[in-house]
């Protein structure tokens, strides 16, 4: 298949169409991806049952409480629960009885001591669900998995399910950006359907009818290609980010200005400006572990040389964090013992409380290990940061964190940090030094207020 399909006439959820009634959906796994998908599909008018083995999480979701921060999602959760179209359970038997299309949204973390993806949660969820599937149904993977997983799960499902070959597996990779997940679910830039039959494609079209009706392009492909789309997309984005950060190192060595360099490159239509922003690099629960798992799987398949550059991409990304620590140390002659640091940011990106592989916390912890007295602030991620790094000090806001600081280090580009008044902050610090780890501040504005401004790759 592997073709771009034009928007297809689709069944609207709740519509009275005897030929293709709107399917009832289940979402297996209620972490970031699963909870977002369940809530948004209910908001589109589908009847949705979310499933998780964590009874405490299920209870909180049924009470309208999300286990993570995501703008706009709490309000949609409340509306969906009130509408009666959404509920959550721990019962796979209930899910199998309820659903026509089952979305698998469990995590695929990195295996301990390996770059490989840990598929135990996917295997467990699919096996448990399959054991109760007694009628024709579609199991749809959304988790990011190594290529070949869908084919393996097809064999597993059809062997375990009482309905046997009446159960099919499809793949529908997700492309959510934390902080924008609601819009990315309701108005995605594309939908990818990895299917093995026309029936599976039509089931997916019915499950995404309201989204397709808005003109969203649909790419219909085989299972293997659909699996590769997500890892290929993440690898490309990671490469672009690491590329401009490599250029920042070159600019640092030569006296060039990486921001002007990036601006000039962005006008080339073949390159574009998105993700061409220098800074601390990428983090979170997707890009770092996904590119490592992709490279690992390619090596297993004998194609490791083809994506060997991803090891360099990963290394450049890790080096960004080291370089920021070195830049802070340079301001104090290389000795950070006793230096008071205000670290603005803990989450791996703005509009999120996610601290998984967060560059901000890595830098803050590294500065602490070198003897600095580090105080961290973040609008929403402080509780998660405290649990992960109890050795650091914390403050409720930027001005409190900066009080008596010798240097301010911007590590997550929250708007409230971008908009800090350098004059007001200058009145509370001990030394007017700022290291802009995200190239998010206006150097002229801060220098005009008497600050020594530094950022990697800027003269």
GROMACS .gro file of C-alpha atoms in nm:
model
  459
    1UNK     CA    1   0.000   0.000   0.000
    2UNK     CA    2   0.223   0.285   0.124
    3UNK     CA    3   0.024   0.557  -0.050
    4UNK     CA    4  -0.115   0.890   0.058
    5UNK     CA    5  -0.489   0.857   0.055
    6UNK     CA    6  -0.718   1.151   0.003
    7UNK     CA    7  -0.954   1.235   0.288
    8UNK     CA    8  -1.214   0.960   0.294
    9UNK     CA    9  -1.586   0.995   0.367
   10UNK     CA   10  -1.599   0.872   0.725
   11UNK     CA   11  -1.861   0.787   0.982
   12UNK     CA   12  -1.911   1.058   1.240
   13UNK     CA   13  -1.919   0.928   1.596
   14UNK     CA   14  -2.273   0.877   1.708
   15UNK     CA   15  -2.418   0.895   1.358
   16UNK     CA   16  -2.697   0.657   1.263
   17UNK     CA   17  -2.539   0.457   0.981
   18UNK     CA   18  -2.634   0.092   0.968
   19UNK     CA   19  -2.358   0.014   0.718
   20UNK     CA   20  -2.071   0.130   0.940
   21UNK     CA   21  -2.171   0.235   1.291
   22UNK     CA   22  -1.916   0.427   1.492
   23UNK     CA   23  -1.693   0.177   1.672
   24UNK     CA   24  -1.659   0.167   2.047
   25UNK     CA   25  -1.301   0.226   2.151
   26UNK     CA   26  -1.078   0.107   2.429
   27UNK     CA   27  -0.743   0.257   2.522
   28UNK     CA   28  -0.501   0.020   2.695
   29UNK     CA   29  -0.262   0.213   2.916
   30UNK     CA   30  -0.347   0.549   3.069
   31UNK     CA   31  -0.012   0.721   3.087
   32UNK     CA   32   0.057   1.039   2.893
   33UNK     CA   33  -0.030   0.898   2.551
   34UNK     CA   34  -0.316   0.674   2.659
   35UNK     CA   35  -0.500   0.919   2.883
   36UNK     CA   36  -0.471   1.193   2.622
   37UNK     CA   37  -0.598   0.965   2.346
   38UNK     CA   38  -0.889   0.835   2.555
   39UNK     CA   39  -1.004   1.181   2.660
   40UNK     CA   40  -0.974   1.333   2.313
   41UNK     CA   41  -1.154   1.046   2.139
   42UNK     CA   42  -1.440   1.082   2.388
   43UNK     CA   43  -1.440   1.456   2.319
   44UNK     CA   44  -1.488   1.371   1.951
   45UNK     CA   45  -1.805   1.182   2.041
   46UNK     CA   46  -1.688   0.821   2.070
   47UNK     CA   47  -1.770   0.591   2.360
   48UNK     CA   48  -1.435   0.510   2.517
   49UNK     CA   49  -1.316   0.275   2.792
   50UNK     CA   50  -0.968   0.334   2.931
   51UNK     CA   51  -0.783   0.038   3.083
   52UNK     CA   52  -0.492   0.032   3.326
   53UNK     CA   53  -0.354  -0.219   3.576
   54UNK     CA   54  -0.297   0.061   3.830
   55UNK     CA   55  -0.621   0.074   4.032
   56UNK     CA   56  -0.520   0.398   4.203
   57UNK     CA   57  -0.464   0.572   3.869
   58UNK     CA   58  -0.795   0.439   3.736
   59UNK     CA   59  -0.976   0.570   4.043
   60UNK     CA   60  -0.823   0.915   4.006
   61UNK     CA   61  -0.905   0.932   3.635
   62UNK     CA   62  -1.267   0.833   3.704
   63UNK     CA   63  -1.272   1.120   3.957
   64UNK     CA   64  -1.140   1.366   3.697
   65UNK     CA   65  -0.778   1.378   3.816
   66UNK     CA   66  -0.493   1.350   3.564
   67UNK     CA   67  -0.157   1.200   3.666
   68UNK     CA   68   0.040   1.459   3.465
   69UNK     CA   69   0.025   1.820   3.348
   70UNK     CA   70  -0.107   1.894   3.000
   71UNK     CA   71  -0.274   2.226   2.909
   72UNK     CA   72  -0.643   2.191   2.817
   73UNK     CA   73  -0.673   1.822   2.902
   74UNK     CA   74  -0.824   1.849   3.255
   75UNK     CA   75  -1.121   2.043   3.120
   76UNK     CA   76  -1.179   1.788   2.843
   77UNK     CA   77  -1.153   1.502   3.094
   78UNK     CA   78  -1.425   1.653   3.310
   79UNK     CA   79  -1.655   1.709   3.014
   80UNK     CA   80  -1.598   1.357   2.880
   81UNK     CA   81  -1.673   1.196   3.216
   82UNK     CA   82  -1.984   1.410   3.263
   83UNK     CA   83  -2.106   1.313   2.916
   84UNK     CA   84  -2.100   0.943   3.006
   85UNK     CA   85  -1.887   0.863   2.700
   86UNK     CA   86  -1.570   0.796   2.898
   87UNK     CA   87  -1.483   0.575   3.192
   88UNK     CA   88  -1.181   0.381   3.315
   89UNK     CA   89  -1.137   0.026   3.444
   90UNK     CA   90  -0.877  -0.232   3.543
   91UNK     CA   91  -1.068  -0.514   3.370
   92UNK     CA   92  -0.937  -0.646   3.038
   93UNK     CA   93  -1.243  -0.870   3.017
   94UNK     CA   94  -1.467  -0.562   3.026
   95UNK     CA   95  -1.251  -0.398   2.763
   96UNK     CA   96  -1.274  -0.696   2.528
   97UNK     CA   97  -1.651  -0.710   2.567
   98UNK     CA   98  -1.691  -0.333   2.524
   99UNK     CA   99  -1.459  -0.242   2.240
  100UNK     CA  100  -1.449  -0.284   1.864
  101UNK     CA  101  -1.114  -0.107   1.820
  102UNK     CA  102  -0.852  -0.142   2.093
  103UNK     CA  103  -0.569   0.115   2.106
  104UNK     CA  104  -0.254  -0.005   2.283
  105UNK     CA  105  -0.078   0.295   2.440
  106UNK     CA  106   0.155   0.148   2.702
  107UNK     CA  107   0.512   0.263   2.750
  108UNK     CA  108   0.820   0.125   2.575
  109UNK     CA  109   1.106   0.250   2.793
  110UNK     CA  110   1.472   0.178   2.738
  111UNK     CA  111   1.584  -0.156   2.877
  112UNK     CA  112   1.812  -0.130   3.183
  113UNK     CA  113   2.172  -0.161   3.069
  114UNK     CA  114   2.079  -0.162   2.700
  115UNK     CA  115   1.969   0.073   2.423
  116UNK     CA  116   1.693  -0.169   2.323
  117UNK     CA  117   1.325  -0.090   2.382
  118UNK     CA  118   1.162  -0.276   2.669
  119UNK     CA  119   0.853  -0.440   2.520
  120UNK     CA  120   0.735  -0.629   2.827
  121UNK     CA  121   0.449  -0.386   2.890
  122UNK     CA  122   0.327  -0.403   2.530
  123UNK     CA  123   0.347  -0.783   2.528
  124UNK     CA  124   0.169  -0.811   2.861
  125UNK     CA  125  -0.112  -0.573   2.766
  126UNK     CA  126  -0.173  -0.736   2.428
  127UNK     CA  127  -0.163  -1.089   2.573
  128UNK     CA  128  -0.406  -1.000   2.852
  129UNK     CA  129  -0.646  -0.833   2.612
  130UNK     CA  130  -0.626  -1.108   2.351
  131UNK     CA  131  -0.721  -1.374   2.603
  132UNK     CA  132  -1.069  -1.217   2.623
  133UNK     CA  133  -1.130  -1.135   2.254
  134UNK     CA  134  -1.416  -1.360   2.143
  135UNK     CA  135  -1.538  -1.167   1.840
  136UNK     CA  136  -1.397  -0.978   1.546
  137UNK     CA  137  -1.190  -0.682   1.664
  138UNK     CA  138  -0.897  -0.462   1.569
  139UNK     CA  139  -0.599  -0.419   1.801
  140UNK     CA  140  -0.415  -0.096   1.715
  141UNK     CA  141  -0.067  -0.025   1.842
  142UNK     CA  142   0.019   0.339   1.909
  143UNK     CA  143   0.330   0.280   2.121
  144UNK     CA  144   0.669   0.344   1.963
  145UNK     CA  145   0.817   0.000   1.896
  146UNK     CA  146   1.106  -0.160   1.706
  147UNK     CA  147   1.024  -0.258   1.350
  148UNK     CA  148   0.886  -0.610   1.334
  149UNK     CA  149   0.686  -0.583   1.655
  150UNK     CA  150   0.347  -0.560   1.481
  151UNK     CA  151   0.406  -0.881   1.287
  152UNK     CA  152   0.511  -1.060   1.604
  153UNK     CA  153   0.207  -0.930   1.794
  154UNK     CA  154  -0.023  -1.040   1.511
  155UNK     CA  155   0.093  -1.398   1.560
  156UNK     CA  156   0.061  -1.366   1.939
  157UNK     CA  157  -0.291  -1.220   1.927
  158UNK     CA  158  -0.428  -1.470   1.678
  159UNK     CA  159  -0.277  -1.756   1.878
  160UNK     CA  160  -0.410  -1.639   2.216
  161UNK     CA  161  -0.747  -1.488   2.125
  162UNK     CA  162  -1.050  -1.720   2.127
  163UNK     CA  163  -1.160  -1.537   1.809
  164UNK     CA  164  -0.834  -1.638   1.639
  165UNK     CA  165  -0.783  -1.484   1.296
  166UNK     CA  166  -1.094  -1.269   1.334
  167UNK     CA  167  -0.870  -1.038   1.538
  168UNK     CA  168  -0.628  -0.822   1.337
  169UNK     CA  169  -0.342  -0.596   1.439
  170UNK     CA  170  -0.284  -0.251   1.290
  171UNK     CA  171  -0.036   0.024   1.372
  172UNK     CA  172  -0.120   0.393   1.417
  173UNK     CA  173   0.188   0.578   1.548
  174UNK     CA  174   0.136   0.888   1.758
  175UNK     CA  175   0.303   1.225   1.699
  176UNK     CA  176   0.218   1.413   2.018
  177UNK     CA  177   0.416   1.711   2.141
  178UNK     CA  178   0.396   1.753   2.516
  179UNK     CA  179   0.229   2.084   2.588
  180UNK     CA  180   0.031   2.062   2.264
  181UNK     CA  181  -0.106   1.709   2.290
  182UNK     CA  182  -0.476   1.801   2.276
  183UNK     CA  183  -0.439   1.990   1.951
  184UNK     CA  184  -0.207   1.724   1.808
  185UNK     CA  185  -0.472   1.459   1.878
  186UNK     CA  186  -0.775   1.651   1.757
  187UNK     CA  187  -0.600   1.825   1.464
  188UNK     CA  188  -0.298   1.616   1.367
  189UNK     CA  189  -0.090   1.709   1.063
  190UNK     CA  190  -0.134   1.351   0.935
  191UNK     CA  191  -0.266   1.009   1.031
  192UNK     CA  192  -0.066   0.695   0.954
  193UNK     CA  193  -0.253   0.365   0.923
  194UNK     CA  194  -0.042   0.051   0.909
  195UNK     CA  195  -0.282  -0.226   0.807
  196UNK     CA  196  -0.296  -0.574   0.654
  197UNK     CA  197  -0.650  -0.562   0.510
  198UNK     CA  198  -0.913  -0.328   0.371
  199UNK     CA  199  -1.131  -0.412   0.671
  200UNK     CA  200  -0.865  -0.287   0.914
  201UNK     CA  201  -0.827   0.035   0.714
  202UNK     CA  202  -1.202   0.098   0.721
  203UNK     CA  203  -1.216   0.031   1.095
  204UNK     CA  204  -0.943   0.291   1.149
  205UNK     CA  205  -1.116   0.538   0.919
  206UNK     CA  206  -1.432   0.495   1.125
  207UNK     CA  207  -1.236   0.537   1.449
  208UNK     CA  208  -1.090   0.866   1.323
  209UNK     CA  209  -1.391   0.983   1.123
  210UNK     CA  210  -1.430   1.329   1.280
  211UNK     CA  211  -1.055   1.395   1.241
  212UNK     CA  212  -1.047   1.284   0.877
  213UNK     CA  213  -1.357   1.490   0.802
  214UNK     CA  214  -1.153   1.800   0.891
  215UNK     CA  215  -0.923   1.728   0.597
  216UNK     CA  216  -0.642   1.550   0.778
  217UNK     CA  217  -0.424   1.359   0.530
  218UNK     CA  218  -0.415   0.981   0.576
  219UNK     CA  219  -0.110   0.773   0.487
  220UNK     CA  220  -0.205   0.407   0.442
  221UNK     CA  221   0.091   0.170   0.463
  222UNK     CA  222   0.195  -0.180   0.558
  223UNK     CA  223   0.268  -0.261   0.922
  224UNK     CA  224   0.645  -0.235   0.885
  225UNK     CA  225   0.637   0.109   0.725
  226UNK     CA  226   0.396   0.242   0.985
  227UNK     CA  227   0.628   0.127   1.263
  228UNK     CA  228   0.921   0.296   1.093
  229UNK     CA  229   0.743   0.630   1.045
  230UNK     CA  230   0.762   0.728   1.413
  231UNK     CA  231   1.122   0.628   1.468
  232UNK     CA  232   1.227   0.787   1.140
  233UNK     CA  233   1.049   1.112   1.228
  234UNK     CA  234   1.203   1.128   1.574
  235UNK     CA  235   1.546   1.046   1.435
  236UNK     CA  236   1.521   1.325   1.178
  237UNK     CA  237   1.413   1.581   1.439
  238UNK     CA  238   1.687   1.472   1.678
  239UNK     CA  239   1.944   1.500   1.398
  240UNK     CA  240   1.832   1.853   1.311
  241UNK     CA  241   1.854   1.963   1.675
  242UNK     CA  242   2.196   1.810   1.724
  243UNK     CA  243   2.319   1.955   1.394
  244UNK     CA  244   2.256   2.314   1.498
  245UNK     CA  245   2.406   2.246   1.840
  246UNK     CA  246   2.717   2.111   1.669
  247UNK     CA  247   2.729   2.438   1.474
  248UNK     CA  248   2.702   2.623   1.807
  249UNK     CA  249   3.023   2.450   1.917
  250UNK     CA  250   3.192   2.556   1.594
  251UNK     CA  251   3.073   2.913   1.646
  252UNK     CA  252   3.200   2.902   2.004
  253UNK     CA  253   3.543   2.802   1.875
  254UNK     CA  254   3.554   3.057   1.592
  255UNK     CA  255   3.368   3.357   1.732
  256UNK     CA  256   3.069   3.311   1.501
  257UNK     CA  257   2.707   3.370   1.601
  258UNK     CA  258   2.497   3.053   1.584
  259UNK     CA  259   2.167   3.241   1.601
  260UNK     CA  260   2.249   3.436   1.284
  261UNK     CA  261   2.375   3.115   1.126
  262UNK     CA  262   2.047   2.937   1.207
  263UNK     CA  263   1.847   3.231   1.076
  264UNK     CA  264   2.033   3.225   0.746
  265UNK     CA  265   1.982   2.850   0.709
  266UNK     CA  266   1.611   2.876   0.789
  267UNK     CA  267   1.540   3.075   0.473
  268UNK     CA  268   1.646   2.777   0.262
  269UNK     CA  269   1.323   2.591   0.184
  270UNK     CA  270   1.516   2.266   0.175
  271UNK     CA  271   1.617   2.313   0.539
  272UNK     CA  272   1.354   2.529   0.711
  273UNK     CA  273   1.368   2.686   1.053
  274UNK     CA  274   1.171   2.441   1.267
  275UNK     CA  275   1.386   2.255   1.521
  276UNK     CA  276   1.685   2.457   1.403
  277UNK     CA  277   1.724   2.629   1.739
  278UNK     CA  278   2.047   2.599   1.935
  279UNK     CA  279   2.041   2.527   2.305
  280UNK     CA  280   2.056   2.250   2.561
  281UNK     CA  281   1.925   1.990   2.319
  282UNK     CA  282   1.642   1.742   2.342
  283UNK     CA  283   1.520   1.529   2.630
  284UNK     CA  284   1.195   1.379   2.756
  285UNK     CA  285   1.054   1.031   2.728
  286UNK     CA  286   1.066   0.995   2.348
  287UNK     CA  287   1.352   1.128   2.137
  288UNK     CA  288   1.651   1.006   2.343
  289UNK     CA  289   1.530   0.650   2.399
  290UNK     CA  290   1.369   0.622   2.054
  291UNK     CA  291   1.684   0.702   1.857
  292UNK     CA  292   1.884   0.461   2.075
  293UNK     CA  293   1.629   0.184   2.025
  294UNK     CA  294   1.619   0.254   1.650
  295UNK     CA  295   1.997   0.225   1.620
  296UNK     CA  296   1.994  -0.091   1.833
  297UNK     CA  297   1.724  -0.255   1.620
  298UNK     CA  298   1.904  -0.160   1.299
  299UNK     CA  299   2.215  -0.331   1.430
  300UNK     CA  300   2.012  -0.644   1.510
  301UNK     CA  301   1.887  -0.644   1.151
  302UNK     CA  302   2.238  -0.604   1.008
  303UNK     CA  303   2.171  -0.246   0.897
  304UNK     CA  304   2.349  -0.068   1.182
  305UNK     CA  305   2.589   0.120   0.953
  306UNK     CA  306   2.295   0.291   0.782
  307UNK     CA  307   2.195   0.472   1.102
  308UNK     CA  308   2.531   0.481   1.274
  309UNK     CA  309   2.511   0.861   1.265
  310UNK     CA  310   2.240   0.841   1.533
  311UNK     CA  311   2.508   0.749   1.785
  312UNK     CA  312   2.680   1.077   1.700
  313UNK     CA  313   2.347   1.263   1.726
  314UNK     CA  314   2.300   1.120   2.074
  315UNK     CA  315   2.656   1.207   2.174
  316UNK     CA  316   2.623   1.567   2.053
  317UNK     CA  317   2.301   1.600   2.249
  318UNK     CA  318   2.463   1.476   2.568
  319UNK     CA  319   2.762   1.705   2.513
  320UNK     CA  320   2.535   2.012   2.507
  321UNK     CA  321   2.466   1.961   2.875
  322UNK     CA  322   2.835   1.930   2.957
  323UNK     CA  323   2.915   2.246   2.760
  324UNK     CA  324   2.660   2.452   2.957
  325UNK     CA  325   2.815   2.335   3.283
  326UNK     CA  326   3.159   2.427   3.148
  327UNK     CA  327   3.032   2.768   3.040
  328UNK     CA  328   2.900   2.841   3.390
  329UNK     CA  329   3.228   2.725   3.541
  330UNK     CA  330   3.427   2.952   3.307
  331UNK     CA  331   3.255   3.254   3.460
  332UNK     CA  332   3.419   3.164   3.792
  333UNK     CA  333   3.763   3.062   3.675
  334UNK     CA  334   3.669   2.696   3.663
  335UNK     CA  335   3.590   2.664   4.036
  336UNK     CA  336   3.220   2.631   4.128
  337UNK     CA  337   3.271   2.556   4.498
  338UNK     CA  338   3.020   2.766   4.692
  339UNK     CA  339   2.887   2.945   4.383
  340UNK     CA  340   2.515   3.018   4.422
  341UNK     CA  341   2.326   2.920   4.107
  342UNK     CA  342   1.965   3.004   4.021
  343UNK     CA  343   1.848   2.733   3.779
  344UNK     CA  344   1.540   2.844   3.587
  345UNK     CA  345   1.365   2.528   3.470
  346UNK     CA  346   1.336   2.160   3.558
  347UNK     CA  347   1.098   2.013   3.297
  348UNK     CA  348   1.250   1.892   2.972
  349UNK     CA  349   1.041   2.149   2.783
  350UNK     CA  350   0.788   2.426   2.859
  351UNK     CA  351   0.419   2.346   2.923
  352UNK     CA  352   0.506   2.008   3.072
  353UNK     CA  353   0.589   1.859   3.411
  354UNK     CA  354   0.788   1.577   3.248
  355UNK     CA  355   1.142   1.547   3.384
  356UNK     CA  356   1.238   1.225   3.205
  357UNK     CA  357   1.589   1.273   3.066
  358UNK     CA  358   1.548   1.646   3.130
  359UNK     CA  359   1.856   1.845   3.026
  360UNK     CA  360   1.767   2.113   3.282
  361UNK     CA  361   1.789   1.879   3.580
  362UNK     CA  362   2.100   1.708   3.441
  363UNK     CA  363   2.277   2.045   3.432
  364UNK     CA  364   2.151   2.148   3.776
  365UNK     CA  365   2.267   1.819   3.928
  366UNK     CA  366   2.606   1.843   3.756
  367UNK     CA  367   2.659   2.194   3.891
  368UNK     CA  368   2.570   2.068   4.239
  369UNK     CA  369   2.822   1.783   4.212
  370UNK     CA  370   3.091   2.040   4.130
  371UNK     CA  371   3.021   2.223   4.455
  372UNK     CA  372   2.769   2.486   4.351
  373UNK     CA  373   2.469   2.572   4.569
  374UNK     CA  374   2.186   2.522   4.320
  375UNK     CA  375   1.830   2.648   4.363
  376UNK     CA  376   1.583   2.525   4.100
  377UNK     CA  377   1.247   2.671   4.005
  378UNK     CA  378   0.986   2.556   3.754
  379UNK     CA  379   0.618   2.654   3.709
  380UNK     CA  380   0.480   2.298   3.721
  381UNK     CA  381   0.760   2.039   3.755
  382UNK     CA  382   0.890   2.115   4.106
  383UNK     CA  383   0.724   1.817   4.277
  384UNK     CA  384   0.865   1.574   4.020
  385UNK     CA  385   1.206   1.740   4.042
  386UNK     CA  386   1.214   1.720   4.421
  387UNK     CA  387   1.142   1.348   4.412
  388UNK     CA  388   1.413   1.290   4.153
  389UNK     CA  389   1.679   1.524   4.293
  390UNK     CA  390   1.628   1.583   4.667
  391UNK     CA  391   1.987   1.707   4.695
  392UNK     CA  392   1.896   2.033   4.518
  393UNK     CA  393   1.725   2.336   4.671
  394UNK     CA  394   1.396   2.462   4.527
  395UNK     CA  395   1.211   2.792   4.506
  396UNK     CA  396   0.855   2.881   4.408
  397UNK     CA  397   0.944   3.138   4.141
  398UNK     CA  398   1.229   3.292   3.946
  399UNK     CA  399   1.279   3.594   4.170
  400UNK     CA  400   1.297   3.375   4.481
  401UNK     CA  401   1.545   3.139   4.314
  402UNK     CA  402   1.762   3.433   4.205
  403UNK     CA  403   1.787   3.596   4.546
  404UNK     CA  404   2.159   3.632   4.633
  405UNK     CA  405   2.259   3.416   4.333
  406UNK     CA  406   2.600   3.460   4.174
  407UNK     CA  407   2.472   3.341   3.836
  408UNK     CA  408   2.133   3.277   3.677
  409UNK     CA  409   2.111   2.986   3.431
  410UNK     CA  410   1.809   2.953   3.200
  411UNK     CA  411   1.750   2.582   3.141
  412UNK     CA  412   1.384   2.553   3.029
  413UNK     CA  413   1.236   2.826   2.810
  414UNK     CA  414   0.909   2.887   2.995
  415UNK     CA  415   0.741   3.214   2.894
  416UNK     CA  416   0.757   3.348   3.248
  417UNK     CA  417   1.135   3.310   3.236
  418UNK     CA  418   1.161   3.475   2.895
  419UNK     CA  419   0.963   3.771   3.028
  420UNK     CA  420   1.160   3.823   3.350
  421UNK     CA  421   1.257   4.187   3.397
  422UNK     CA  422   1.640   4.188   3.405
  423UNK     CA  423   1.636   4.513   3.600
  424UNK     CA  424   1.415   4.371   3.875
  425UNK     CA  425   1.612   4.048   3.891
  426UNK     CA  426   1.936   4.242   3.895
  427UNK     CA  427   1.821   4.407   4.218
  428UNK     CA  428   1.806   4.074   4.406
  429UNK     CA  429   2.110   3.881   4.276
  430UNK     CA  430   2.462   3.894   4.417
  431UNK     CA  431   2.619   3.897   4.070
  432UNK     CA  432   2.471   3.999   3.735
  433UNK     CA  433   2.572   3.695   3.532
  434UNK     CA  434   2.326   3.503   3.314
  435UNK     CA  435   2.386   3.190   3.108
  436UNK     CA  436   2.112   3.141   2.849
  437UNK     CA  437   2.105   2.767   2.794
  438UNK     CA  438   1.810   2.792   2.555
  439UNK     CA  439   1.894   3.104   2.350
  440UNK     CA  440   1.557   3.236   2.468
  441UNK     CA  441   1.653   3.572   2.619
  442UNK     CA  442   1.724   3.903   2.446
  443UNK     CA  443   2.098   3.961   2.496
  444UNK     CA  444   2.075   4.336   2.426
  445UNK     CA  445   1.804   4.381   2.689
  446UNK     CA  446   1.997   4.194   2.956
  447UNK     CA  447   2.328   4.360   2.877
  448UNK     CA  448   2.162   4.700   2.884
  449UNK     CA  449   2.052   4.618   3.240
  450UNK     CA  450   2.416   4.555   3.334
  451UNK     CA  451   2.425   4.177   3.303
  452UNK     CA  452   2.710   3.967   3.168
  453UNK     CA  453   2.525   3.752   2.914
  454UNK     CA  454   2.659   3.420   2.782
  455UNK     CA  455   2.515   3.153   2.552
  456UNK     CA  456   2.694   2.882   2.360
  457UNK     CA  457   2.789   2.990   2.008
  458UNK     CA  458   2.722   3.361   2.062
  459UNK     CA  459   3.004   3.614   2.076
   0.00000   0.00000   0.00000
